[in-house]
Amino acid sequence: MIGKTRGQGVEILDDIRALPPAHAEGRRGRRGTGKVRITDVAKLAGVAPITVSRVLNAPDSVAAETSRRVREAINRTGYVPNMLAGGLASSRSHLIAALVPTIASPVFQATWEALTETFSGAGYHVTFGQTGYGGAREDELINTMIARRPDGIVLTGIMHSPSGRRRLIEADIPVVETWDLTPTPIDMLVGFSHEHIGEAVAEYLHGKKRIRIAVITAADERARRRAKGLAAAATRLGIANTLAPAVPMFVAAAPGTLGSGRKGLTDLLARHPGIDAVVCSSDMLALGVMIEAQARGIPVPERIAVVGYGDLNFAADTVPALTTVNVDGPAIGRLAARCIIDRAQGRSVAEPIVDVGFSIVKRASA
Amino acid sequence: MIGKTRGQGVEILDDIRALPPAHAEGRRGRRGTGKVRITDVAKLAGVAPITVSRVLNAPDSVAAETSRRVREAINRTGYVPNMLAGGLASSRSHLIAALVPTIASPVFQATWEALTETFSGAGYHVTFGQTGYGGAREDELINTMIARRPDGIVLTGIMHSPSGRRRLIEADIPVVETWDLTPTPIDMLVGFSHEHIGEAVAEYLHGKKRIRIAVITAADERARRRAKGLAAAATRLGIANTLAPAVPMFVAAAPGTLGSGRKGLTDLLARHPGIDAVVCSSDMLALGVMIEAQARGIPVPERIAVVGYGDLNFAADTVPALTTVNVDGPAIGRLAARCIIDRAQGRSVAEPIVDVGFSIVKRASA
DNA sequence: AGCATAGATGGTAGCGCTACCATTTCTTAT
DNA sequence: ATAAGAAATGGTAGCGCTACCATCTATGCT
């Protein structure tokens, strides 16, 4: 074995600088991309392809000097691994599918940002599928997402459709449902109880001696459940029954806007002039209510208390400052990502079902 | 060839219902996913795998009856194609990489929503990489994105880093730069001129006889260029020179918030009590300015005119309604997607460089 | 010294799909 | 009737990577 310095018959081509590699011309035009492949790097470094793979994916299993040579070859060739090939061979795509109503919802934004960031730090990319409010295209999207063989799927809310549930379970991909609670999650869960929020807000306003509470809500399933929780608590506390049979409600199109907040207050005032508190399904609606109240000369909170939801970055700076419900959106994103990353790395997930809770942020408006 | 009804020796197993396929047990546990593959569908339908592939990817090239049988087999088996394998074989990943400062910016949201939607309709998925304001991790992200061999890359703003430009060009992937203009795009471009917006706003306010214009801007490169355009036009129009050497400016952290709008007005008023117009780099900042003005009893627009940017969904409903700059964000998203889709389908791109322009939406605040 | 064990590396054989070209059958024109 | 072409389908050979196991060397232990 003269001329070989290492074990198993690998040619060493130490000082060749081939950039682009010599064979590239021959390959281009038929199939393939004409790009540098792992074998090109391996030849230049004088190792087997699998060793290059290990340098990239399991650095601890390669000797320091070998690793150095391989890295140098990677730099010289400008090699960028092909994750399609890697994913196919290893059944690990390092891709995450997130199903969201729309990426343009201010309430969820901080969550998706944190989710993307946490996954990114662990070598994953996130692709978003928009289901639309109401989740119309959820089932269809699940199919096209599964086609990518993602290492995890993050859902907004609970998956209700039985066919969607079945598909997800059969696909055998880790799933995290978020932003809601259920005793029967598909797999993992990071959320909180919308009913409890409604109840807590009712109790808070009851404590503030408000007796005629109204609700302005976007046509969104979870917002409606908060309103239902509020109405139930109001009845229990004897609020709703004082004058009216139920909590007056104004339903606006999702997502809630400042304009629908204004319209909501106008409508409620016309129908129920005596209301002394308005609970909104988003801070934007609440801001609209406060602006409309100001335009009408109605003092907030003196005559009408206003409560928002989301604790968006403007809530502390409105006049008066907005009392609202804070949910730790970034924490939901981080925890959801952690669940999937832990599972992917074979670790057992410490808490597969997490209730992150919520808090009422007491400011001036209520 | 007794027993064969079609051309080339394919066994027909018409009435077998195998779900999961018979071989699955044998495969599971070693390699592969144990899932239904294209060959399973092909056997059940009595055709070659390539025919199943054609039914899915080029339906017109398959006879109606064959297509029917294949689709039935797909339904019976619950087959979901593996896009990793397909992408590797065809060099078409049907994946798009979008590099954004953060997915949580209200100004860009409508664009990413439309982008995702348009691509989704054409069979593509979009993955977002967050570069951070200032694009700190842009170069690094480009590398990990190229590893996925996306069929297109969408950038926010112009790519300035030479190394990033080189990588993108070498990767030979269609690139669209967005939300800005340059005479030297990497490839394609859908945007508008930030300098022109600044100039147009200056001219608009000049027309309204405003002579002491101030600026509140987020620390964002494009916002700063709008401010620069405004300052230049102000000087040219003789505004800036009337009393001060330059347009007073307050720079807030990105992204601009209602709170920093309030702080900005407070600061500007202290330093330049005579200002009669405030131009903001986002509608949120502008809303903050108006709220602060109202708190101080300063009438808008009588004493101070306010101009925003973005024409967000609340701009028409503030009191007074906000005069702002509208950029057709959804159009940018749609056009950018169209560019890449056209290129991917081998069509020539009608307009590889598009200036979508902007408009000043005249409302009550200025 | 002799043997077991750990550490480092390599050869082979796929992962599941589609490009490419070949083959067969059916039309249409001459 | 026959050539020439179009339409439908299939066989083979990869795409670029990693799982699996084999191999070889260094190290520690009796």
PDB file of N, CA and C in Angstrom, chain A residues 180-210:
ATOM      1  N   ASP A 180     -54.440  27.538  22.685  1.00  0.00           N
ATOM      2  CA  ASP A 180     -55.717  27.055  23.170  1.00  0.00           C
ATOM      3  C   ASP A 180     -55.445  25.865  24.085  1.00  0.00           C
ATOM      4  N   LEU A 181     -56.473  25.364  24.707  1.00  0.00           N
ATOM      5  CA  LEU A 181     -56.330  24.237  25.616  1.00  0.00           C
ATOM      6  C   LEU A 181     -57.378  23.196  25.267  1.00  0.00           C
ATOM      7  N   THR A 182     -57.043  21.931  25.445  1.00  0.00           N
ATOM      8  CA  THR A 182     -58.023  20.870  25.266  1.00  0.00           C
ATOM      9  C   THR A 182     -57.544  19.661  26.061  1.00  0.00           C
ATOM     10  N   PRO A 183     -58.469  18.877  26.581  1.00  0.00           N
ATOM     11  CA  PRO A 183     -58.037  17.665  27.286  1.00  0.00           C
ATOM     12  C   PRO A 183     -57.548  16.587  26.314  1.00  0.00           C
ATOM     13  N   THR A 184     -57.844  16.758  25.031  1.00  0.00           N
ATOM     14  CA  THR A 184     -57.495  15.713  24.069  1.00  0.00           C
ATOM     15  C   THR A 184     -56.653  16.239  22.914  1.00  0.00           C
ATOM     16  N   PRO A 185     -55.426  16.684  23.206  1.00  0.00           N
ATOM     17  CA  PRO A 185     -54.587  17.170  22.103  1.00  0.00           C
ATOM     18  C   PRO A 185     -54.153  16.000  21.213  1.00  0.00           C
ATOM     19  N   ILE A 186     -53.805  16.316  19.982  1.00  0.00           N
ATOM     20  CA  ILE A 186     -53.300  15.287  19.078  1.00  0.00           C
ATOM     21  C   ILE A 186     -52.003  14.724  19.618  1.00  0.00           C
ATOM     22  N   ASP A 187     -51.173  15.620  20.138  1.00  0.00           N
ATOM     23  CA  ASP A 187     -49.826  15.195  20.534  1.00  0.00           C
ATOM     24  C   ASP A 187     -49.355  16.121  21.669  1.00  0.00           C
ATOM     25  N   MET A 188     -48.785  17.278  21.314  1.00  0.00           N
ATOM     26  CA  MET A 188     -48.326  18.203  22.339  1.00  0.00           C
ATOM     27  C   MET A 188     -49.155  19.486  22.272  1.00  0.00           C
ATOM     28  N   LEU A 189     -49.008  20.321  23.293  1.00  0.00           N
ATOM     29  CA  LEU A 189     -49.908  21.464  23.418  1.00  0.00           C
ATOM     30  C   LEU A 189     -49.262  22.577  24.232  1.00  0.00           C
ATOM     31  N   VAL A 190     -49.300  23.785  23.707  1.00  0.00           N
ATOM     32  CA  VAL A 190     -48.847  24.951  24.471  1.00  0.00           C
ATOM     33  C   VAL A 190     -49.907  26.028  24.308  1.00  0.00           C
ATOM     34  N   GLY A 191     -50.637  26.304  25.362  1.00  0.00           N
ATOM     35  CA  GLY A 191     -51.711  27.272  25.205  1.00  0.00           C
ATOM     36  C   GLY A 191     -52.235  27.777  26.529  1.00  0.00           C
ATOM     37  N   PHE A 192     -53.470  28.174  26.501  1.00  0.00           N
ATOM     38  CA  PHE A 192     -54.119  28.736  27.690  1.00  0.00           C
ATOM     39  C   PHE A 192     -55.614  28.693  27.444  1.00  0.00           C
ATOM     40  N   SER A 193     -56.368  28.986  28.497  1.00  0.00           N
ATOM     41  CA  SER A 193     -57.820  28.841  28.405  1.00  0.00           C
ATOM     42  C   SER A 193     -58.503  30.162  28.068  1.00  0.00           C
ATOM     43  N   HIS A 194     -59.174  30.191  26.945  1.00  0.00           N
ATOM     44  CA  HIS A 194     -59.891  31.405  26.554  1.00  0.00           C
ATOM     45  C   HIS A 194     -61.107  31.625  27.453  1.00  0.00           C
ATOM     46  N   GLU A 195     -61.764  30.534  27.849  1.00  0.00           N
ATOM     47  CA  GLU A 195     -62.895  30.659  28.760  1.00  0.00           C
ATOM     48  C   GLU A 195     -62.454  31.341  30.065  1.00  0.00           C
ATOM     49  N   HIS A 196     -61.311  30.883  30.601  1.00  0.00           N
ATOM     50  CA  HIS A 196     -60.828  31.457  31.859  1.00  0.00           C
ATOM     51  C   HIS A 196     -60.563  32.952  31.731  1.00  0.00           C
ATOM     52  N   ILE A 197     -60.054  33.365  30.580  1.00  0.00           N
ATOM     53  CA  ILE A 197     -59.798  34.789  30.382  1.00  0.00           C
ATOM     54  C   ILE A 197     -61.106  35.561  30.485  1.00  0.00           C
ATOM     55  N   GLY A 198     -62.129  35.052  29.800  1.00  0.00           N
ATOM     56  CA  GLY A 198     -63.424  35.709  29.858  1.00  0.00           C
ATOM     57  C   GLY A 198     -63.921  35.827  31.295  1.00  0.00           C
ATOM     58  N   GLU A 199     -63.802  34.736  32.026  1.00  0.00           N
ATOM     59  CA  GLU A 199     -64.250  34.749  33.419  1.00  0.00           C
ATOM     60  C   GLU A 199     -63.454  35.756  34.245  1.00  0.00           C
ATOM     61  N   ALA A 200     -62.132  35.734  34.065  1.00  0.00           N
ATOM     62  CA  ALA A 200     -61.273  36.621  34.852  1.00  0.00           C
ATOM     63  C   ALA A 200     -61.603  38.083  34.585  1.00  0.00           C
ATOM     64  N   VAL A 201     -61.872  38.396  33.313  1.00  0.00           N
ATOM     65  CA  VAL A 201     -62.203  39.784  32.976  1.00  0.00           C
ATOM     66  C   VAL A 201     -63.533  40.175  33.613  1.00  0.00           C
ATOM     67  N   ALA A 202     -64.494  39.263  33.580  1.00  0.00           N
ATOM     68  CA  ALA A 202     -65.795  39.541  34.205  1.00  0.00           C
ATOM     69  C   ALA A 202     -65.610  39.806  35.696  1.00  0.00           C
ATOM     70  N   GLU A 203     -64.800  38.956  36.329  1.00  0.00           N
ATOM     71  CA  GLU A 203     -64.576  39.135  37.766  1.00  0.00           C
ATOM     72  C   GLU A 203     -63.856  40.455  38.054  1.00  0.00           C
ATOM     73  N   TYR A 204     -62.908  40.762  37.199  1.00  0.00           N
ATOM     74  CA  TYR A 204     -62.175  42.019  37.377  1.00  0.00           C
ATOM     75  C   TYR A 204     -63.122  43.219  37.309  1.00  0.00           C
ATOM     76  N   LEU A 205     -63.985  43.224  36.312  1.00  0.00           N
ATOM     77  CA  LEU A 205     -64.910  44.352  36.154  1.00  0.00           C
ATOM     78  C   LEU A 205     -65.960  44.368  37.263  1.00  0.00           C
ATOM     79  N   HIS A 206     -66.346  43.188  37.681  1.00  0.00           N
ATOM     80  CA  HIS A 206     -67.275  43.094  38.802  1.00  0.00           C
ATOM     81  C   HIS A 206     -66.655  43.732  40.050  1.00  0.00           C
ATOM     82  N   GLY A 207     -65.377  43.449  40.240  1.00  0.00           N
ATOM     83  CA  GLY A 207     -64.635  44.052  41.348  1.00  0.00           C
ATOM     84  C   GLY A 207     -64.574  45.570  41.234  1.00  0.00           C
ATOM     85  N   LYS A 208     -64.650  46.060  40.025  1.00  0.00           N
ATOM     86  CA  LYS A 208     -64.625  47.511  39.801  1.00  0.00           C
ATOM     87  C   LYS A 208     -66.036  48.089  39.801  1.00  0.00           C
ATOM     88  N   LYS A 209     -66.981  47.305  40.242  1.00  0.00           N
ATOM     89  CA  LYS A 209     -68.374  47.737  40.362  1.00  0.00           C
ATOM     90  C   LYS A 209     -69.043  48.026  39.009  1.00  0.00           C
ATOM     91  N   ARG A 210     -68.579  47.415  37.982  1.00  0.00           N
ATOM     92  CA  ARG A 210     -69.259  47.602  36.694  1.00  0.00           C
ATOM     93  C   ARG A 210     -70.397  46.605  36.633  1.00  0.00           C
TER      94      ARG A 210
END
